[in-house]
């Protein structure tokens, strides 16, 4: 069997060796509690400060605006719940294509009497800013819109949304999990009030996230305690914080050069597929997507079946977001796009920095065979 081909980097990424080596001493030798006042704790504190600085640089934020959390799901819930606790207003605007950690928080708030507007998307998954403006009422206190969609790769007009939020004096939360490392983020220029990111999408381990909270916002914590300036209780996850800081440093140094490679590979993959297989549909906003993502469907072939055939060749793709893949329900993102899922049921291919051109060639070859076989079976 050929060696593993991993094309599911929007679900999670392999931990980078450099990042792993950076964090390991903080599991082995420097295991002190950063809150301790003896010097053993102080060294660790300094290293956390360095990590915070790297993340602040990544976002064009200030160090004291960075809060470490356990994951982006926690960051998302914290930002939304804090905004809700700070006002008597009851209306939030979000979109139909957000990650489950946003949608489920909104659903919870609905049970508590909040009114949520879920903006619709067109067939490409694009939102309409006029609809956003029309949805704003006197009672709106929060707009929560993702920077890039995990399933389609669509990049949303965050700067324009930030301007609208500012004009109407509404808080703007942005889930930037999928954008980090691929889209240059500037929280000041984009008028973002709170923002989430996650370590395991940028080659750091799972179980570490960040919540950016703009200076001056009265943040109400979800988890109480003295750490993170009383904004997030819990002894700091030192090794993972250091890992995330290193991941941010590597992105800052790379300066988004990785996009060239990812785009080259993704475009080659799509062009090769389209030139060799008939009746292919690519979902999403083709001109305005993340460089690494392709959500692609083959007429008459079920995405789940294709995934299993590819898995037999040690090739790993997804049918949607990882968080939904155990639920045999169609993707809420593609449903929102009104996609013809009966005929065109997709797989999501999401490339990462370790993928190679050779892997693309092997993949396309296996894919052609798999699609041909599945179509043949269906036609019998
Ligand atoms: N938001 C988006 C867009 C994501 O893709 C994910 C993970 O798939 C998350 C939030 C949640 O991140 P975490 O796994 O750190 O909770």
XYZ file of C-alpha atoms and ligand atoms in Angstrom:
396
model
C 0.000 0.000 0.000
C 1.229 3.515 -0.762
C 2.091 5.763 2.153
C -0.615 7.900 3.628
C -1.886 10.927 1.711
C -3.523 13.384 4.088
C -5.796 15.927 2.420
C -7.893 16.940 5.418
C -5.973 19.901 6.811
C -9.094 21.980 7.482
C -10.068 19.307 10.010
C -6.681 19.329 11.687
C -3.000 19.599 10.831
C -0.010 17.456 11.716
C 2.027 19.003 14.517
C 5.168 20.626 13.090
C 8.469 19.120 14.370
C 9.880 22.569 15.164
C 6.760 23.402 17.141
C 6.911 20.060 18.938
C 10.572 20.597 19.847
C 9.814 24.080 21.115
C 7.135 22.834 23.491
C 8.667 19.574 24.733
C 11.023 21.121 27.337
C 7.938 22.643 28.947
C 6.526 19.171 29.496
C 9.822 17.641 30.629
C 12.054 20.152 32.466
C 10.166 23.408 32.843
C 6.980 22.034 34.333
C 6.516 24.794 36.943
C 3.331 26.738 37.378
C 3.680 30.180 35.752
C 1.759 31.729 38.639
C 4.511 30.738 41.105
C 6.689 33.581 42.296
C 9.974 31.629 42.424
C 12.288 31.882 39.436
C 11.349 28.436 38.065
C 7.904 29.887 37.362
C 9.290 33.172 36.092
C 11.210 31.650 33.174
C 8.013 30.056 32.050
C 6.135 33.327 32.431
C 8.640 35.009 30.124
C 8.149 32.311 27.521
C 4.376 32.751 27.683
C 4.891 36.478 27.209
C 6.919 35.749 24.082
C 4.142 33.503 22.749
C 1.551 36.183 23.443
C 3.688 38.713 21.599
C 3.972 36.489 18.528
C 0.218 36.010 18.432
C -0.368 39.742 18.903
C 1.963 40.392 15.943
C 0.069 37.839 13.852
C -3.190 39.751 14.418
C -1.781 43.287 14.658
C -3.113 43.351 18.194
C -1.590 44.300 21.532
C -0.280 41.653 23.905
C -2.835 42.419 26.598
C -5.634 41.773 24.083
C -4.683 38.086 23.746
C -6.389 35.511 25.991
C -5.362 31.854 25.847
C -8.224 29.347 25.882
C -8.579 25.586 25.423
C -9.838 25.776 21.839
C -11.582 28.021 19.351
C -14.959 26.578 20.336
C -14.366 27.968 23.835
C -13.193 31.290 22.376
C -16.326 31.563 20.242
C -18.672 30.757 23.127
C -16.796 33.135 25.471
C -16.981 36.050 23.039
C -20.677 35.601 22.316
C -21.702 35.007 25.935
C -19.668 37.990 27.122
C -21.358 40.239 24.577
C -24.763 38.955 25.697
C -24.006 39.473 29.401
C -23.022 43.096 28.804
C -26.303 44.393 27.411
C -30.067 44.276 27.714
C -30.365 44.089 23.932
C -31.505 40.769 22.497
C -30.685 40.573 18.784
C -27.648 38.961 17.124
C -26.812 38.626 13.428
C -24.785 35.671 12.184
C -24.816 33.482 9.061
C -26.211 30.087 8.142
C -22.733 28.787 7.343
C -20.902 29.311 10.661
C -19.100 26.546 12.512
C -21.153 24.445 14.957
C -19.515 26.170 17.938
C -21.156 29.445 16.840
C -24.493 28.012 15.645
C -24.991 25.931 18.804
C -24.218 28.919 21.062
C -26.783 30.922 19.103
C -29.346 28.121 19.452
C -28.765 28.131 23.204
C -29.326 31.887 23.329
C -32.563 31.444 21.374
C -33.857 29.267 24.213
C -33.100 32.209 26.537
C -35.232 34.650 24.551
C -32.635 36.067 22.153
C -33.542 36.676 18.529
C -30.943 35.446 16.058
C -30.847 36.409 12.375
C -29.019 33.774 10.311
C -28.001 35.516 7.080
C -28.640 33.432 3.988
C -25.997 32.705 1.350
C -26.278 32.369 -2.420
C -25.436 29.193 -4.362
C -21.734 30.012 -4.034
C -21.990 30.499 -0.281
C -21.620 34.276 -0.501
C -23.396 36.572 1.939
C -25.178 39.756 0.924
C -24.075 42.869 2.805
C -27.360 44.653 2.015
C -29.159 41.834 3.814
C -26.785 42.341 6.749
C -27.543 46.077 6.907
C -31.301 45.489 6.534
C -31.210 42.995 9.419
C -29.809 45.529 11.892
C -32.339 46.801 14.448
C -32.168 49.002 17.551
C -31.906 45.759 19.514
C -28.837 44.355 17.655
C -25.765 44.125 19.874
C -23.566 41.593 18.049
C -22.583 40.543 14.525
C -20.722 37.219 14.394
C -19.346 36.240 10.987
C -16.484 33.899 10.142
C -13.444 35.031 8.177
C -13.240 31.863 6.065
C -15.558 28.902 5.778
C -14.203 25.500 6.774
C -16.155 23.555 4.149
C -16.095 25.782 1.073
C -13.033 27.863 1.858
C -14.991 31.044 1.076
C -13.361 34.201 2.399
C -15.881 36.728 3.694
C -15.608 40.550 3.354
C -14.520 41.072 6.944
C -13.254 44.632 6.566
C -16.590 45.753 5.105
C -18.508 43.891 7.821
C -16.298 45.543 10.456
C -17.091 48.961 8.983
C -20.826 48.256 9.078
C -20.622 47.046 12.696
C -18.676 50.142 13.695
C -21.061 52.498 11.909
C -24.048 51.044 13.778
C -22.135 50.744 17.063
C -22.502 46.943 17.189
C -19.848 44.524 18.463
C -18.193 42.397 15.779
C -16.959 38.889 16.564
C -15.002 36.987 13.921
C -14.232 33.262 13.909
C -10.888 33.316 12.073
C -9.925 29.677 12.669
C -9.591 28.680 9.011
C -8.159 31.971 7.837
C -5.140 32.107 10.127
C -1.924 31.564 8.206
C -3.655 32.005 4.843
C -5.359 35.389 5.092
C -3.479 38.356 6.498
C -5.387 39.440 9.570
C -5.337 42.965 10.962
C -7.867 43.342 13.754
C -7.459 47.111 13.854
C -7.859 47.696 10.139
C -10.699 45.169 9.961
C -12.553 46.708 12.936
C -12.802 43.381 14.715
C -13.790 43.505 18.392
C -13.294 39.841 19.282
C -11.674 37.049 17.264
C -11.056 33.320 17.690
C -8.259 31.102 16.483
C -7.172 27.528 17.081
C -3.756 25.864 17.386
C -4.485 22.607 15.626
C -5.266 24.229 12.281
C -1.816 25.828 12.162
C 0.467 22.875 12.995
C 0.302 23.239 16.800
C -1.475 20.633 18.969
C -5.200 20.252 19.551
C -6.534 21.783 22.759
C -5.225 25.327 22.564
C -6.953 28.448 21.269
C -6.917 32.213 21.507
C -9.559 34.796 22.039
C -8.601 38.307 21.002
C -10.557 40.952 22.903
C -10.105 44.554 21.843
C -8.813 46.889 24.538
C -11.668 48.719 26.229
C -14.272 45.987 25.809
C -15.812 44.991 29.117
C -15.118 41.267 28.806
C -17.091 38.896 31.030
C -15.345 35.536 31.412
C -16.901 32.147 30.819
C -14.461 30.423 33.206
C -13.657 32.349 36.366
C -10.215 32.534 37.958
C -7.205 34.823 38.217
C -5.231 33.692 35.167
C -5.184 35.710 31.960
C -5.886 38.892 33.975
C -9.082 37.434 35.431
C -10.456 36.811 31.952
C -9.979 33.029 31.751
C -9.466 30.854 34.813
C -7.368 27.689 34.726
C -3.646 27.049 35.092
C -2.052 28.005 31.802
C -1.469 25.140 29.370
C 2.183 26.148 29.157
C 3.536 23.690 26.526
C 0.622 24.278 24.192
C 0.723 28.046 24.627
C 4.399 27.923 23.676
C 3.532 25.701 20.713
C 0.895 28.148 19.536
C 3.309 31.051 19.962
C 5.837 29.221 17.797
C 3.156 28.497 15.173
C 2.339 32.220 15.077
C 6.025 33.114 14.814
C 6.421 30.733 11.862
C 3.463 32.305 10.069
C 4.860 35.788 10.717
C 8.213 34.736 9.257
C 6.704 32.917 6.282
C 4.644 36.035 5.518
C 1.955 34.072 3.655
C 4.365 32.661 1.056
C 2.769 29.243 1.723
C -0.289 30.402 -0.217
C 1.684 30.214 -3.467
C 2.422 26.531 -2.982
C -1.065 25.671 -1.730
C -2.783 27.505 -4.562
C -0.518 25.932 -7.149
C -1.266 22.441 -5.825
C -5.005 23.051 -5.383
C -5.398 24.561 -8.865
C -3.399 21.738 -10.435
C -5.564 19.215 -8.636
C -8.802 20.829 -9.821
C -7.571 21.341 -13.388
C -6.301 17.758 -13.656
C -9.588 16.440 -12.312
C -11.710 18.587 -14.636
C -9.656 17.596 -17.669
C -10.022 13.890 -16.915
C -13.471 13.461 -15.353
C -16.857 14.596 -16.741
C -19.660 16.246 -14.816
C -17.669 17.800 -12.015
C -18.955 20.611 -9.812
C -16.780 22.734 -7.554
C -18.729 24.348 -4.744
C -17.982 27.718 -3.203
C -16.801 31.137 -4.268
C -14.109 29.980 -6.698
C -12.476 33.404 -7.073
C -12.441 34.180 -3.399
C -11.462 31.049 -1.496
C -8.708 29.867 0.790
C -5.715 28.732 -1.230
C -5.897 25.161 0.086
C -9.552 24.160 -0.147
C -11.542 22.366 -2.840
C -15.106 21.222 -2.280
C -15.752 19.063 -5.303
C -18.519 16.731 -6.487
C -18.870 14.147 -9.242
C -22.308 13.602 -10.758
C -23.972 10.450 -9.449
C -21.211 9.669 -6.908
C -21.915 9.951 -3.176
C -19.186 11.806 -1.288
C -19.286 9.276 1.582
C -18.763 6.355 -0.801
C -15.916 8.097 -2.555
C -14.302 8.865 0.797
C -14.385 5.169 1.720
C -12.935 4.019 -1.603
C -10.117 6.566 -1.276
C -9.512 5.529 2.317
C -8.864 1.980 1.080
C -5.925 3.495 -0.836
C -4.708 5.274 2.308
C -5.937 8.659 1.064
C -7.795 10.827 3.545
C -10.314 13.490 2.562
C -13.522 14.657 4.181
C -17.141 15.045 3.185
C -17.627 18.257 5.123
C -16.518 19.648 8.431
C -14.929 17.058 10.741
C -17.265 18.012 13.550
C -20.240 16.891 11.461
C -18.765 13.832 9.830
C -20.089 11.385 12.421
C -23.574 12.646 11.880
C -25.064 11.260 8.685
C -26.799 14.550 7.969
C -26.098 16.650 4.912
C -23.812 19.612 5.486
C -25.679 22.691 6.758
C -23.313 24.807 4.644
C -24.217 23.075 1.378
C -27.890 23.034 2.291
C -27.660 26.800 2.822
C -26.170 27.035 -0.702
C -29.164 25.094 -2.043
C -26.734 22.558 -3.508
C -28.048 19.674 -5.604
C -26.760 17.071 -3.150
C -28.764 14.205 -4.658
C -26.744 14.453 -7.848
C -23.609 16.238 -6.702
C -22.540 15.071 -3.240
C -19.064 16.458 -2.523
C -15.808 15.588 -0.900
C -13.687 18.300 0.691
C -10.008 18.307 -0.103
C -7.955 20.607 2.111
C -4.230 20.769 1.511
C -1.479 21.640 3.953
C 2.175 22.599 3.896
C 3.389 18.989 3.871
C 1.524 18.004 0.705
C 3.466 17.513 -2.520
C 2.861 17.548 -6.259
C 3.533 13.819 -6.356
C 0.675 13.279 -3.904
C -1.635 15.311 -6.143
C -0.743 13.070 -9.106
C -1.314 9.869 -7.134
C -4.562 11.265 -5.771
C -5.956 12.270 -9.181
C -5.101 8.833 -10.555
C -6.878 7.028 -7.688
C -9.792 9.444 -7.841
C -10.419 8.806 -11.539
C -10.476 5.059 -10.906
C -12.765 5.463 -7.883
C -15.251 7.748 -9.660
C -15.319 5.513 -12.752
C -15.930 2.432 -10.602
C -18.674 4.030 -8.511
C -20.430 5.402 -11.596
C -20.256 1.978 -13.243
C -21.791 0.271 -10.202
C -24.565 2.837 -10.150
C -25.375 2.412 -13.842
C -25.887 -1.348 -13.484
N -14.396 27.476 13.796
C -14.093 26.918 12.623
C -14.367 27.668 11.365
C -13.513 25.642 12.584
O -13.231 25.080 11.398
C -13.274 24.960 13.806
C -12.723 23.585 13.794
O -13.023 22.770 12.932
C -13.593 25.602 15.001
C -14.158 26.857 14.970
C -13.379 24.950 16.333
O -12.021 24.879 16.672
P -11.545 23.990 17.902
O -11.388 22.603 17.383
O -10.250 24.588 18.353
O -12.592 24.107 18.952
